[in-house]
Coordinates of C-alpha atoms and ligand atoms in Angstrom, one line a residue:
X1 CA -83.9 -24.2 -19.4
X2 CA -82.2 -22.3 -16.3
X3 CA -81.7 -26.3 -14.9
X4 CA -80.4 -27.5 -18.6
X5 CA -77.8 -24.9 -19.1
X6 CA -76.9 -25.6 -15.4
X7 CA -76.7 -29.1 -15.8
X8 CA -74.1 -28.2 -18.6
X9 CA -72.1 -26.5 -17.0
X10 CA -71.5 -28.6 -13.9
X11 CA -70.9 -30.9 -17.2
X12 CA -68.3 -28.8 -18.3
X13 CA -66.9 -28.0 -14.9
X14 CA -66.3 -31.5 -14.4
X15 CA -64.5 -32.3 -17.8
X16 CA -62.7 -29.2 -18.5
X17 CA -60.1 -27.8 -16.1
X18 CA -59.8 -24.0 -15.3
X19 CA -56.9 -22.2 -16.7
X20 CA -55.3 -22.0 -12.8
X21 CA -55.5 -26.1 -13.1
X22 CA -53.8 -26.5 -15.9
X23 CA -50.6 -24.6 -14.5
X24 CA -50.8 -21.4 -12.6
X25 CA -47.2 -21.7 -12.3
X26 CA -46.3 -21.3 -16.3
X27 CA -46.5 -17.5 -16.0
X28 CA -45.9 -17.2 -12.0
X29 CA -44.7 -14.6 -9.8
X30 CA -42.6 -16.6 -7.2
X31 CA -41.2 -14.7 -4.4
X32 CA -38.7 -16.0 -1.8
X33 CA -38.7 -15.3 1.8
X34 CA -36.4 -15.9 4.4
X35 CA -38.1 -16.1 7.1
X36 CA -35.3 -15.1 9.9
X37 CA -35.7 -11.6 8.1
X38 CA -38.9 -10.9 6.7
X39 CA -40.7 -9.9 9.6
X40 CA -40.9 -10.1 13.0
X41 CA -44.0 -10.3 15.3
X42 CA -42.6 -11.4 18.6
X43 CA -39.7 -8.6 19.6
X44 CA -36.8 -11.5 19.6
X45 CA -35.1 -9.9 16.5
X46 CA -35.7 -13.1 14.2
X47 CA -38.1 -12.7 11.7
X48 CA -41.1 -15.5 12.4
X49 CA -44.2 -16.8 10.6
X50 CA -46.8 -14.9 12.0
X51 CA -44.4 -11.4 10.9
X52 CA -45.0 -13.4 7.2
X53 CA -48.9 -13.3 8.0
X54 CA -48.7 -9.9 9.2
X55 CA -47.0 -9.5 5.9
X56 CA -48.3 -11.4 2.8
X57 CA -50.9 -8.2 1.8
X58 CA -47.6 -6.9 0.8
X59 CA -46.6 -10.1 -1.3
X60 CA -50.3 -9.3 -3.0
X61 CA -49.7 -6.1 -3.6
X62 CA -46.7 -6.7 -5.3
X63 CA -48.9 -9.4 -7.8
X64 CA -47.4 -12.8 -6.2
X65 CA -48.5 -15.7 -7.5
X66 CA -46.5 -18.3 -4.5
X67 CA -44.0 -17.9 -2.4
X68 CA -41.3 -20.1 -1.2
X69 CA -39.8 -20.3 2.3
X70 CA -36.1 -20.9 3.4
X71 CA -36.7 -23.9 6.0
X72 CA -39.0 -23.1 9.0
X73 CA -38.7 -26.4 10.2
X74 CA -37.2 -27.6 13.9
X75 CA -33.7 -27.4 13.6
X76 CA -30.3 -26.0 15.6
X77 CA -29.6 -23.5 13.1
X78 CA -26.3 -24.4 12.4
X79 CA -27.2 -23.7 8.9
X80 CA -29.8 -21.4 9.8
X81 CA -32.7 -23.9 9.1
X82 CA -30.9 -25.8 5.8
X83 CA -29.8 -28.5 9.0
X84 CA -32.9 -29.8 10.3
X85 CA -33.4 -31.7 13.5
X86 CA -37.3 -33.0 12.9
X87 CA -38.9 -32.9 9.6
X88 CA -42.4 -32.4 10.4
X89 CA -42.4 -30.2 13.2
X90 CA -42.2 -25.7 13.2
X91 CA -39.4 -24.7 14.8
X92 CA -40.1 -22.6 18.0
X93 CA -38.4 -19.9 16.8
X94 CA -40.6 -19.4 13.6
X95 CA -43.9 -20.2 15.2
X96 CA -45.3 -23.4 16.1
X97 CA -47.9 -25.7 13.8
X98 CA -51.1 -23.7 14.6
X99 CA -49.1 -20.2 13.1
X100 CA -48.2 -22.5 9.8
X101 CA -51.4 -23.3 9.5
X102 CA -53.2 -19.5 10.2
X103 CA -50.4 -18.7 7.7
X104 CA -51.7 -21.2 5.0
X105 CA -55.4 -20.0 5.8
X106 CA -54.6 -16.4 5.0
X107 CA -52.9 -17.1 1.8
X108 CA -55.4 -18.9 0.7
X109 CA -57.5 -16.0 1.3
X110 CA -55.4 -13.7 -0.5
X111 CA -54.6 -16.6 -3.5
X112 CA -51.3 -16.8 -2.3
X113 CA -49.8 -20.2 -2.2
X114 CA -47.4 -21.4 0.2
X115 CA -44.0 -23.4 -1.1
X116 CA -41.9 -24.8 1.2
X117 CA -38.5 -25.4 1.3
X118 CA -37.0 -29.0 0.7
X119 CA -33.8 -30.3 2.1
X120 CA -33.1 -34.0 0.7
X121 CA -29.3 -34.2 1.3
X122 CA -28.8 -33.9 4.8
X123 CA -30.7 -33.7 8.0
X124 CA -29.1 -32.3 11.1
X125 CA -26.9 -34.4 13.3
X126 CA -29.1 -33.9 15.9
X127 CA -32.1 -35.1 14.0
X128 CA -33.7 -38.4 15.3
X129 CA -32.4 -40.5 12.6
X130 CA -29.3 -39.8 12.8
X131 CA -28.9 -40.5 16.4
X132 CA -30.1 -43.5 16.1
X133 CA -28.0 -44.2 12.9
X134 CA -25.5 -43.5 15.0
X135 CA -26.2 -46.0 17.5
X136 CA -26.5 -48.4 14.8
X137 CA -30.1 -49.0 15.5
X138 CA -30.9 -51.5 12.7
X139 CA -33.8 -49.8 11.1
X140 CA -31.6 -46.6 10.7
X141 CA -28.0 -47.8 10.8
X142 CA -27.5 -47.4 7.0
X143 CA -30.2 -44.6 6.9
X144 CA -26.4 -42.1 6.4
X145 CA -23.1 -42.9 5.0
X146 CA -20.8 -44.1 6.9
X147 CA -17.3 -45.9 6.7
X148 CA -14.6 -47.0 9.5
X149 CA -11.9 -45.0 6.8
X150 CA -8.6 -46.5 6.2
X151 CA -5.4 -46.8 8.0
X152 CA -2.3 -45.8 6.4
X153 CA 1.2 -46.0 8.0
X154 CA -0.9 -47.3 11.5
X155 CA -3.0 -43.8 11.4
X156 CA -6.6 -44.2 10.5
X157 CA -7.7 -41.2 8.1
X158 CA -11.1 -40.8 6.1
X159 CA -12.3 -42.6 3.0
X160 CA -11.6 -40.6 0.8
X161 CA -10.5 -37.2 0.0
X162 CA -13.6 -35.7 -0.5
X163 CA -13.9 -32.3 0.2
X164 CA -17.2 -30.4 2.0
X165 CA -18.6 -27.2 0.3
X166 CA -18.4 -25.7 3.4
X167 CA -14.1 -26.2 3.9
X168 CA -12.4 -29.5 4.8
X169 CA -12.9 -32.8 5.0
X170 CA -16.6 -34.2 3.8
X171 CA -15.8 -37.3 6.8
X172 CA -16.2 -36.9 10.3
X173 CA -15.4 -39.3 13.3
X174 CA -18.0 -40.9 15.5
X175 CA -16.8 -42.0 18.3
X176 CA -20.2 -43.5 19.3
X177 CA -20.3 -45.7 16.4
X178 CA -16.4 -45.8 15.7
X179 CA -16.9 -44.7 12.0
X180 CA -17.0 -41.8 9.8
X181 CA -20.2 -40.4 8.5
X182 CA -20.3 -38.2 5.4
X183 CA -21.0 -34.7 5.1
X184 CA -21.2 -32.7 1.7
X185 CA -22.0 -29.0 3.8
X186 CA -21.0 -28.7 7.7
X187 CA -20.5 -31.8 9.9
X188 CA -23.7 -30.7 11.4
X189 CA -25.5 -32.5 8.6
X190 CA -24.9 -35.6 8.0
X191 CA -25.6 -37.0 4.1
X192 CA -28.7 -39.1 4.1
X193 CA -27.9 -42.2 2.3
X194 CA -30.5 -42.5 -0.8
X195 CA -29.0 -45.8 -2.0
X196 CA -31.0 -47.2 1.2
X197 CA -34.5 -47.4 -0.4
X198 CA -36.3 -46.4 2.9
X199 CA -34.7 -43.4 3.1
X200 CA -36.1 -42.5 -0.2
X201 CA -39.6 -43.4 1.3
X202 CA -39.2 -41.6 4.4
X203 CA -38.6 -38.6 2.9
X204 CA -41.0 -39.2 0.2
X205 CA -43.5 -39.0 3.4
X206 CA -42.3 -35.7 4.1
X207 CA -43.2 -34.4 0.9
X208 CA -47.3 -35.8 1.4
X209 CA -47.3 -34.7 4.9
X210 CA -47.0 -31.3 3.9
X211 CA -48.7 -31.7 0.9
X212 CA -51.6 -32.5 3.0
X213 CA -51.4 -29.6 5.0
X214 CA -51.6 -27.3 2.1
X215 CA -48.7 -26.4 0.5
X216 CA -48.4 -26.5 -3.3
X217 CA -44.6 -27.8 -3.4
X218 CA -41.4 -27.7 -2.8
X219 CA -37.8 -25.9 -3.7
X220 CA -35.4 -28.1 -3.3
X221 CA -32.4 -28.1 -1.6
X222 CA -28.7 -28.6 -3.2
X223 CA -30.5 -31.4 -5.4
X224 CA -26.7 -31.9 -7.3
X225 CA -25.4 -33.6 -4.0
X226 CA -27.7 -35.9 -3.2
X227 CA -26.1 -39.0 -4.6
X228 CA -22.5 -39.7 -4.6
X229 CA -21.2 -42.3 -7.0
X230 CA -21.7 -46.1 -5.8
X231 CA -18.9 -47.7 -3.5
X232 CA -17.3 -50.4 -5.7
X233 CA -17.5 -54.1 -4.4
X234 CA -15.4 -53.5 -1.3
X235 CA -17.8 -50.3 -0.6
X236 CA -15.0 -47.9 -1.0
X237 CA -15.0 -44.7 -2.8
X238 CA -12.3 -43.6 -5.2
X239 CA -10.8 -40.2 -4.4
X240 CA -11.6 -37.0 -6.7
X241 CA -9.3 -35.4 -9.0
X242 CA -7.3 -32.4 -8.3
X243 CA -8.0 -28.5 -9.8
X244 CA -4.4 -27.4 -10.5
X245 CA -5.3 -23.7 -10.5
X246 CA -6.7 -23.9 -7.1
X247 CA -3.8 -24.1 -4.0
X248 CA -5.6 -24.4 -1.0
X249 CA -6.3 -28.1 0.2
X250 CA -9.3 -27.1 2.0
X251 CA -11.4 -25.5 -0.8
X252 CA -14.3 -26.9 -1.7
X253 CA -12.9 -26.0 -5.8
X254 CA -9.3 -27.9 -4.5
X255 CA -11.1 -30.5 -6.3
X256 CA -13.1 -31.5 -9.2
X257 CA -16.5 -33.4 -7.6
X258 CA -16.8 -35.9 -10.4
X259 CA -17.8 -38.5 -7.9
X260 CA -20.3 -36.6 -5.4
X261 CA -22.5 -34.2 -7.5
X262 CA -24.0 -34.3 -10.6
X263 CA -24.9 -38.5 -10.3
X264 CA -27.7 -39.9 -12.8
X265 CA -29.6 -41.1 -10.2
X266 CA -30.5 -37.8 -8.8
X267 CA -31.9 -37.3 -12.2
X268 CA -34.0 -40.1 -11.7
X269 CA -34.7 -39.0 -8.0
X270 CA -36.3 -35.9 -9.3
X271 CA -38.6 -37.8 -11.1
X272 CA -39.9 -40.0 -8.5
X273 CA -40.5 -36.5 -6.2
X274 CA -42.5 -35.3 -9.0
X275 CA -44.5 -38.9 -8.9
X276 CA -44.8 -38.4 -5.2
X277 CA -46.4 -34.7 -5.6
X278 CA -49.0 -36.0 -8.8
X279 CA -50.1 -38.9 -6.7
X280 CA -51.4 -35.9 -4.2
X281 CA -53.0 -33.9 -7.3
X282 CA -54.7 -37.0 -8.2
X283 CA -55.8 -37.4 -4.4
X284 CA -56.4 -33.7 -3.2
X285 CA -57.2 -32.6 -6.7
X286 CA -57.4 -28.6 -7.2
X287 CA -54.4 -26.5 -8.7
X288 CA -51.1 -28.0 -9.6
X289 CA -48.4 -29.0 -6.9
X290 CA -45.0 -27.7 -8.4
X291 CA -41.3 -28.9 -8.3
X292 CA -38.7 -25.8 -8.0
X293 CA -35.2 -27.6 -8.0
X294 CA -31.9 -25.8 -6.9
X295 CA -29.3 -27.0 -8.7
X296 CA -25.8 -25.0 -9.7
X297 CA -25.3 -27.6 -12.6
X298 CA -24.3 -28.1 -16.4
X299 CA -27.0 -26.7 -18.6
X300 CA -27.7 -30.2 -20.2
X301 CA -27.9 -31.3 -16.7
X302 CA -30.5 -28.7 -15.8
X303 CA -32.4 -29.5 -19.3
X304 CA -32.8 -33.4 -17.3
X305 CA -34.6 -32.2 -14.4
X306 CA -37.7 -31.0 -16.5
X307 CA -38.0 -34.8 -17.6
X308 CA -38.2 -36.6 -20.8
X309 CA -40.7 -38.4 -22.8
X310 CA -41.7 -41.1 -20.6
X311 CA -40.8 -39.2 -17.2
X312 CA -42.2 -35.5 -15.6
X313 CA -39.8 -34.1 -13.2
X314 CA -39.3 -30.4 -12.2
X315 CA -41.2 -27.5 -13.5
X316 CA -38.5 -25.1 -12.7
X317 CA -35.2 -26.3 -12.4
X318 CA -33.9 -22.9 -11.2
X319 CA -31.9 -20.8 -14.2
X320 CA -29.3 -19.5 -12.7
X321 CA -27.4 -18.4 -16.0
X322 CA -27.8 -14.9 -15.5
X323 CA -27.2 -15.0 -11.4
X324 CA -24.1 -17.5 -12.0
X325 CA -22.1 -15.4 -14.7
X326 CA -23.7 -11.5 -15.4
X327 CA -21.2 -9.4 -13.8
X328 CA -20.4 -5.8 -13.8
X329 CA -18.5 -5.4 -16.8
X330 CA -21.0 -7.8 -18.7
X331 CA -21.7 -6.0 -22.2
X332 CA -24.6 -6.8 -23.9
X333 CA -23.5 -9.3 -25.9
X334 CA -22.8 -11.6 -22.9
X335 CA -26.2 -11.1 -21.3
X336 CA -27.7 -12.6 -24.7
X337 CA -25.9 -15.3 -24.8
X338 CA -27.4 -16.3 -21.6
X339 CA -30.7 -15.6 -21.8
X340 CA -30.2 -17.6 -25.8
X341 CA -28.6 -20.6 -23.5
X342 CA -31.8 -21.6 -22.0
X343 CA -34.1 -20.1 -24.5
X344 CA -32.6 -22.0 -27.4
X345 CA -32.1 -25.2 -25.1
X346 CA -35.2 -25.8 -23.1
X347 CA -36.8 -28.7 -24.4
X348 CA -40.0 -27.5 -26.4
X349 CA -43.2 -28.2 -24.3
X350 CA -41.5 -26.3 -21.4
X351 CA -41.7 -22.9 -19.3
X352 CA -38.4 -21.0 -18.8
X353 CA -38.1 -19.2 -15.7
X354 CA -35.8 -16.1 -14.5
X355 CA -33.8 -16.5 -11.2
X356 CA -31.8 -13.0 -10.4
X357 CA -31.3 -13.4 -6.8
X358 CA -31.1 -15.6 -3.4
X359 CA -29.6 -15.8 0.1
X360 CA -26.8 -17.3 -0.8
X361 CA -25.8 -14.5 -4.0
X362 CA -24.8 -11.1 -3.3
X363 CA -27.9 -9.0 -4.1
X364 CA -28.1 -7.2 -7.5
X365 CA -27.2 -3.8 -6.5
X366 CA -24.0 -4.5 -5.3
X367 CA -23.0 -6.9 -7.9
X368 CA -24.4 -5.2 -11.4
X369 CA -24.4 -1.5 -9.2
X370 CA -27.4 0.3 -8.0
X371 CA -28.5 1.7 -10.8
X372 CA -29.1 -1.8 -12.8
X373 CA -31.6 -2.4 -10.6
X374 CA -34.4 -1.4 -12.7
X375 CA -33.0 -3.0 -15.4
X376 CA -32.3 -6.1 -13.6
X377 CA -36.3 -6.5 -12.9
X378 CA -37.5 -5.7 -16.1
X379 CA -35.2 -8.5 -17.3
X380 CA -37.3 -10.6 -14.7
X381 CA -40.6 -9.3 -15.8
X382 CA -40.5 -9.0 -19.1
X383 CA -39.2 -12.1 -20.2
X384 CA -41.1 -15.5 -21.2
X385 CA -42.4 -17.7 -18.3
X386 CA -41.7 -17.8 -14.6
X387 CA -40.2 -15.3 -12.4
X388 CA -38.8 -15.9 -9.0
X389 CA -37.4 -12.8 -7.2
X390 CA -35.5 -12.7 -3.5
X391 CA -37.1 -10.8 -1.1
X392 CA -36.1 -7.1 -1.2
X393 CA -34.6 -6.9 -4.9
X394 CA -38.0 -5.5 -5.3
X395 CA -37.2 -2.3 -3.5
X396 CA -33.4 -2.6 -4.7
X397 CA -32.0 -3.8 -1.7
X398 CA -28.1 -4.1 -1.3
X399 CA -25.5 -6.3 0.6
X400 CA -24.6 -4.7 3.8
X401 CA -20.8 -4.6 5.1
X402 CA -20.4 -6.8 7.9
X403 CA -17.6 -6.9 10.4
X404 CA -15.8 -10.4 11.0
X405 CA -16.4 -10.1 14.4
X406 CA -20.4 -9.6 13.6
X407 CA -20.3 -12.9 10.5
X408 CA -22.5 -16.1 11.8
X409 CA -22.7 -17.8 8.4
X410 CA -20.8 -21.0 8.5
X411 CA -20.0 -20.8 5.3
X412 CA -17.3 -17.8 6.3
X413 CA -17.5 -18.6 10.0
X414 CA -15.4 -21.9 8.6
X415 CA -13.2 -20.2 7.2
X416 CA -10.8 -16.9 8.2
X417 CA -10.4 -13.6 8.4
X418 CA -8.7 -12.9 5.1
X419 CA -11.3 -15.1 3.1
X420 CA -14.6 -14.2 4.9
X421 CA -15.6 -11.7 3.0
X422 CA -15.8 -13.6 -0.2
X423 CA -17.7 -16.6 1.3
X424 CA -20.1 -14.5 3.9
X425 CA -23.7 -14.6 2.9
X426 CA -25.1 -12.9 5.8
X427 CA -24.7 -9.6 3.9
X428 CA -28.2 -10.2 1.5
X429 CA -30.2 -12.2 4.8
X430 CA -30.0 -8.7 6.9
X431 CA -33.4 -7.5 7.8
X432 CA -36.7 -6.7 5.1
X433 CA -36.9 -3.2 5.0
X434 CA -40.1 -2.0 5.4
X435 CA -40.2 2.0 6.5
X436 CA -38.0 4.5 8.2
X437 CA -39.0 3.4 11.6
X438 CA -36.6 2.3 14.1
X439 CA -34.9 -1.0 12.7
X440 CA -36.7 -0.6 9.4
X441 CA -39.7 -1.4 11.2
X442 CA -38.6 -5.6 10.6
X443 CA -39.3 -6.0 14.6
X444 CA -40.6 -3.7 17.5
X445 CA -37.6 -5.7 20.0
X446 CA -34.5 -3.8 21.0
X447 CA -32.4 -5.7 18.6
X448 CA -31.8 -7.6 15.1
X449 CA -29.8 -11.1 14.4
X450 CA -27.9 -9.4 11.9
X451 CA -27.8 -5.3 11.2
X452 CA -30.5 -3.5 9.5
X453 CA -29.0 -1.4 6.1
X454 CA -27.8 2.1 7.2
X455 CA -29.4 3.0 3.7
X456 CA -32.9 1.9 5.3
X457 CA -34.5 5.4 5.8
X458 CA -34.0 5.7 2.1
X459 CA -34.7 2.1 0.9
X460 CA -38.0 0.9 2.2
X461 CA -41.4 -0.1 1.0
X462 CA -43.2 2.5 2.6
X463 CA -40.7 5.6 1.2
X464 CA -41.2 3.9 -2.2
X465 CA -44.7 3.3 -2.2
X466 CA -45.0 7.2 -2.6
X467 CA -41.8 7.5 -5.2
X468 CA -43.5 7.3 -8.8
X469 CA -40.6 5.8 -10.2
X470 CA -39.0 4.1 -7.2
X471 CA -37.8 0.8 -7.5
X472 CA -40.8 -0.7 -6.1
X473 CA -42.7 1.2 -8.4
X474 CA -41.4 0.0 -11.4
X475 CA -41.1 -3.4 -10.1
X476 CA -45.6 -3.2 -9.3
X477 CA -46.1 -1.6 -13.3
X478 CA -43.8 -4.7 -14.7
X479 CA -46.1 -7.5 -13.0
X480 CA -49.1 -5.4 -14.1
X481 CA -47.7 -5.6 -17.8
X482 CA -47.5 -9.1 -17.6
X483 CA -51.1 -10.3 -17.3
X484 CA -51.1 -8.8 -20.9
X485 CA -51.7 -11.5 -23.3
X486 CA -48.7 -10.8 -25.3
X487 CA -46.6 -11.2 -22.0
X488 CA -48.0 -14.3 -20.5
X489 CA -48.2 -16.5 -24.1
X490 CA -46.1 -14.4 -26.4
X491 CA -43.0 -15.3 -28.6
X492 CA -39.2 -14.0 -27.7
X493 CA -36.8 -12.6 -29.9
X494 CA -33.7 -11.5 -27.7
X495 CA -30.6 -9.4 -29.7
X496 CA -27.8 -7.5 -28.7
X497 CA -27.5 -4.5 -30.6
X498 CA -23.7 -3.7 -30.3
X499 CA -22.1 -4.1 -26.8
X500 CA -24.5 -1.9 -24.7
X501 CA -27.6 -2.5 -25.8
X502 CA -29.7 -5.6 -24.7
X503 CA -33.1 -5.4 -26.2
X504 CA -36.1 -8.5 -26.7
X505 CA -39.5 -8.3 -28.4
X506 CA -42.2 -10.6 -27.0
X507 CA -44.8 -10.8 -29.6
X508 CA -48.1 -12.5 -30.3
X509 CA -50.5 -12.7 -33.3
X510 CA -53.7 -10.5 -32.8
X511 CA -51.9 -8.2 -29.9
X512 CA -49.4 -5.7 -29.6
X513 CA -46.1 -6.3 -29.2
X514 CA -43.6 -5.7 -26.9
X515 CA -39.9 -4.1 -26.4
X516 CA -37.5 -4.0 -23.4
X517 CA -34.7 -2.2 -24.2
X518 CA -32.1 -1.8 -22.0
X519 CA -28.5 0.7 -22.0
X520 CA -26.2 -1.4 -19.8
X521 CA -24.0 1.2 -19.6
X522 CA -23.0 4.9 -19.1
X523 CA -23.0 6.3 -23.1
X524 CA -26.0 7.7 -24.8
X525 CA -27.1 5.1 -27.1
X526 CA -29.1 5.9 -30.2
X527 CA -30.6 2.2 -31.8
X528 CA -32.3 1.1 -34.8
X529 CA -35.0 -1.6 -33.4
X530 CA -35.8 -2.1 -37.2
X531 CA -32.3 -3.3 -37.5
X532 CA -32.9 -6.3 -35.7
X533 CA -36.4 -6.7 -35.0
X534 CA -39.7 -7.4 -37.5
X535 CA -43.5 -6.2 -37.7
X536 CA -42.8 -2.9 -36.0
X537 CA -44.4 -0.2 -36.2
X538 CA -43.1 3.1 -37.6
X539 CA -43.3 4.6 -34.4
X540 CA -43.5 3.0 -30.8
X541 CA -45.0 4.1 -27.3
X542 CA -43.3 4.0 -23.9
X543 CA -45.1 1.9 -21.7
X544 CA -42.2 1.8 -19.0
X545 CA -39.7 4.0 -18.3
X546 CA -37.1 4.0 -14.8
X547 CA -35.5 7.3 -13.1
X548 CA -32.9 7.8 -16.3
X549 CA -35.2 8.2 -19.1
X550 CA -35.7 11.6 -20.4
X551 CA -39.2 10.1 -21.9
X552 CA -42.5 9.6 -20.2
X553 CA -44.9 6.6 -19.8
X554 CA -47.1 7.0 -23.5
X555 CA -44.6 9.2 -25.1
X556 CA -43.6 8.1 -28.5
X557 CA -40.5 7.1 -30.6
X558 CA -39.4 6.2 -33.9
X559 CA -38.5 2.2 -34.0
X560 CA -35.6 3.5 -35.9
X561 CA -34.1 6.2 -33.5
X562 CA -34.5 5.3 -30.1
X563 CA -32.8 7.3 -28.1
X564 CA -30.8 5.8 -24.7
X565 CA -30.0 7.8 -21.6
X566 CA -27.0 6.1 -19.6
X567 CA -28.6 2.7 -17.9
X568 CA -31.8 4.1 -19.3
X569 CA -34.2 0.4 -19.5
X570 CA -37.5 0.9 -20.8
X571 CA -40.5 -1.1 -22.4
X572 CA -41.8 0.1 -25.6
X573 CA -44.9 -1.2 -27.6
X574 CA -46.2 -1.1 -30.8
X575 CA -49.2 0.9 -31.6
Ligands
NOJ1 C1 -28.3 -24.3 -0.6 C2 -28.5 -23.1 0.1 O1 -29.6 -22.4 -0.7 C3 -27.9 -22.5 1.3 O2 -28.2 -21.8 2.0 C4 -27.3 -23.8 2.2 O3 -26.5 -23.6 3.3 C5 -26.8 -25.3 1.1 N1 -27.8 -25.4 0.1 C6 -26.6 -26.2 1.9 O4 -28.3 -27.1 2.5
MG2 MG1 -39.3 -13.5 16.3

């Protein structure tokens, strides 16, 4: 009898995929680590892999499912790792391959999945491929985009007017090759030529290598930039049209990038990358591997990244609707509209994701105000689908002002003293605040690559662990709530109740409903939830409150008159 049921179990195990295998990522919490600034283990003032390994338990503590690491590969660091010189090795600043394997091992013990940053658009100019390409070596000669330029009135000029994301021409003259090469970002980041099938194959091999090492997928960098329009029969490209509202001819937004971004071939490339992922799923078995795609692109393009009836695409095309559009003065109608934009346009069988920060964007506490941090984490963690958090947002880190003299971000350094503050990303990349010790416990060394926030004595993990309604503890409560079936699988209805209050209800047949209610502004509000949601119980119970609330967890309120203090953010449940 026992053998029989054992056999049955084994058979079932063979045929029925476990829950994790059919999509662990569908309700996952992703956590972005910016390795330079997470934890320094060797005292050089720059974070590293061993530092991450030491602190993986913290990721577990806050309920992280998977963590994506900004680039850790060999790099001259012109763009702090987004300029890869060797796609197959670890930069010594971060450690070595053995350290990476130890990190994978520890992550496995803790059941945290490691996701790497894959930068397909460009390499470093110090990459062997580029050096060989510049030397005209047959195998590599067309790995990058080269053109001898135009001659106008006897003067040599770049082939097009295209402008780099980091200012100035996208073309740089190479003396050795006697031609211009294309770079959508820095001159030290030459664009790979995706019209060369060898490049596509070489980059797919990079994916295979890291997947076989044990990573569970990739965040793909700068996807809209991968293809430029195909050249005409003479090998020339068209100029891009002007945006009349911008007058600075060096500024990226001076042109409308119709020929250098969002080309249709890009969508197909994402599908091809997904095929590689699935090929490795087949080869290695185990849990699904995933693609997260970084694209600041129109919604209809992003929705195509998901895939179609014949092709699978990226499971997680980053949803930047809130990140890109919400500002300090946004009202509840605006929030509601942006949430609807994603939910209402997403293909039926796909999963929503919510991204509120990353290493390129001003932090929530600075962008929306420190008293909106919990509200925003509440959105992130109680909306349906996948949450993507940037390191430090869970403790409410804010941007750190850094002078022009101390600025190191190339996006800012390529500009000038008048404009750098609008462009610099240094303020969001400062060392993570672990404790009230020197350098916020980030390093034992005597300096840090970017300054530590002077708020670190108040805003740090150690202190916030001990304060009931700290950002960290509210984040943890919200995270725990996500294990409820309603939050995992339930539907959502989103409503603005007047200009100041955003509310959404999560519901699942046979289970409690949860209602997130956020008072965005500074008036005391009384709202009738029955006026916008059906099937509420007449009384509701407080499940999560923030430090603005006059009420406590487990208090009850009538659904038709919920009183909200200024900037109060709560989760209620039906009784
Ligand atoms: C997007 C990355 O997030 C950013 O940090 C980088 O500078 C550019 N892509 C270029 O790789
Ligand atoms: Mg270090």
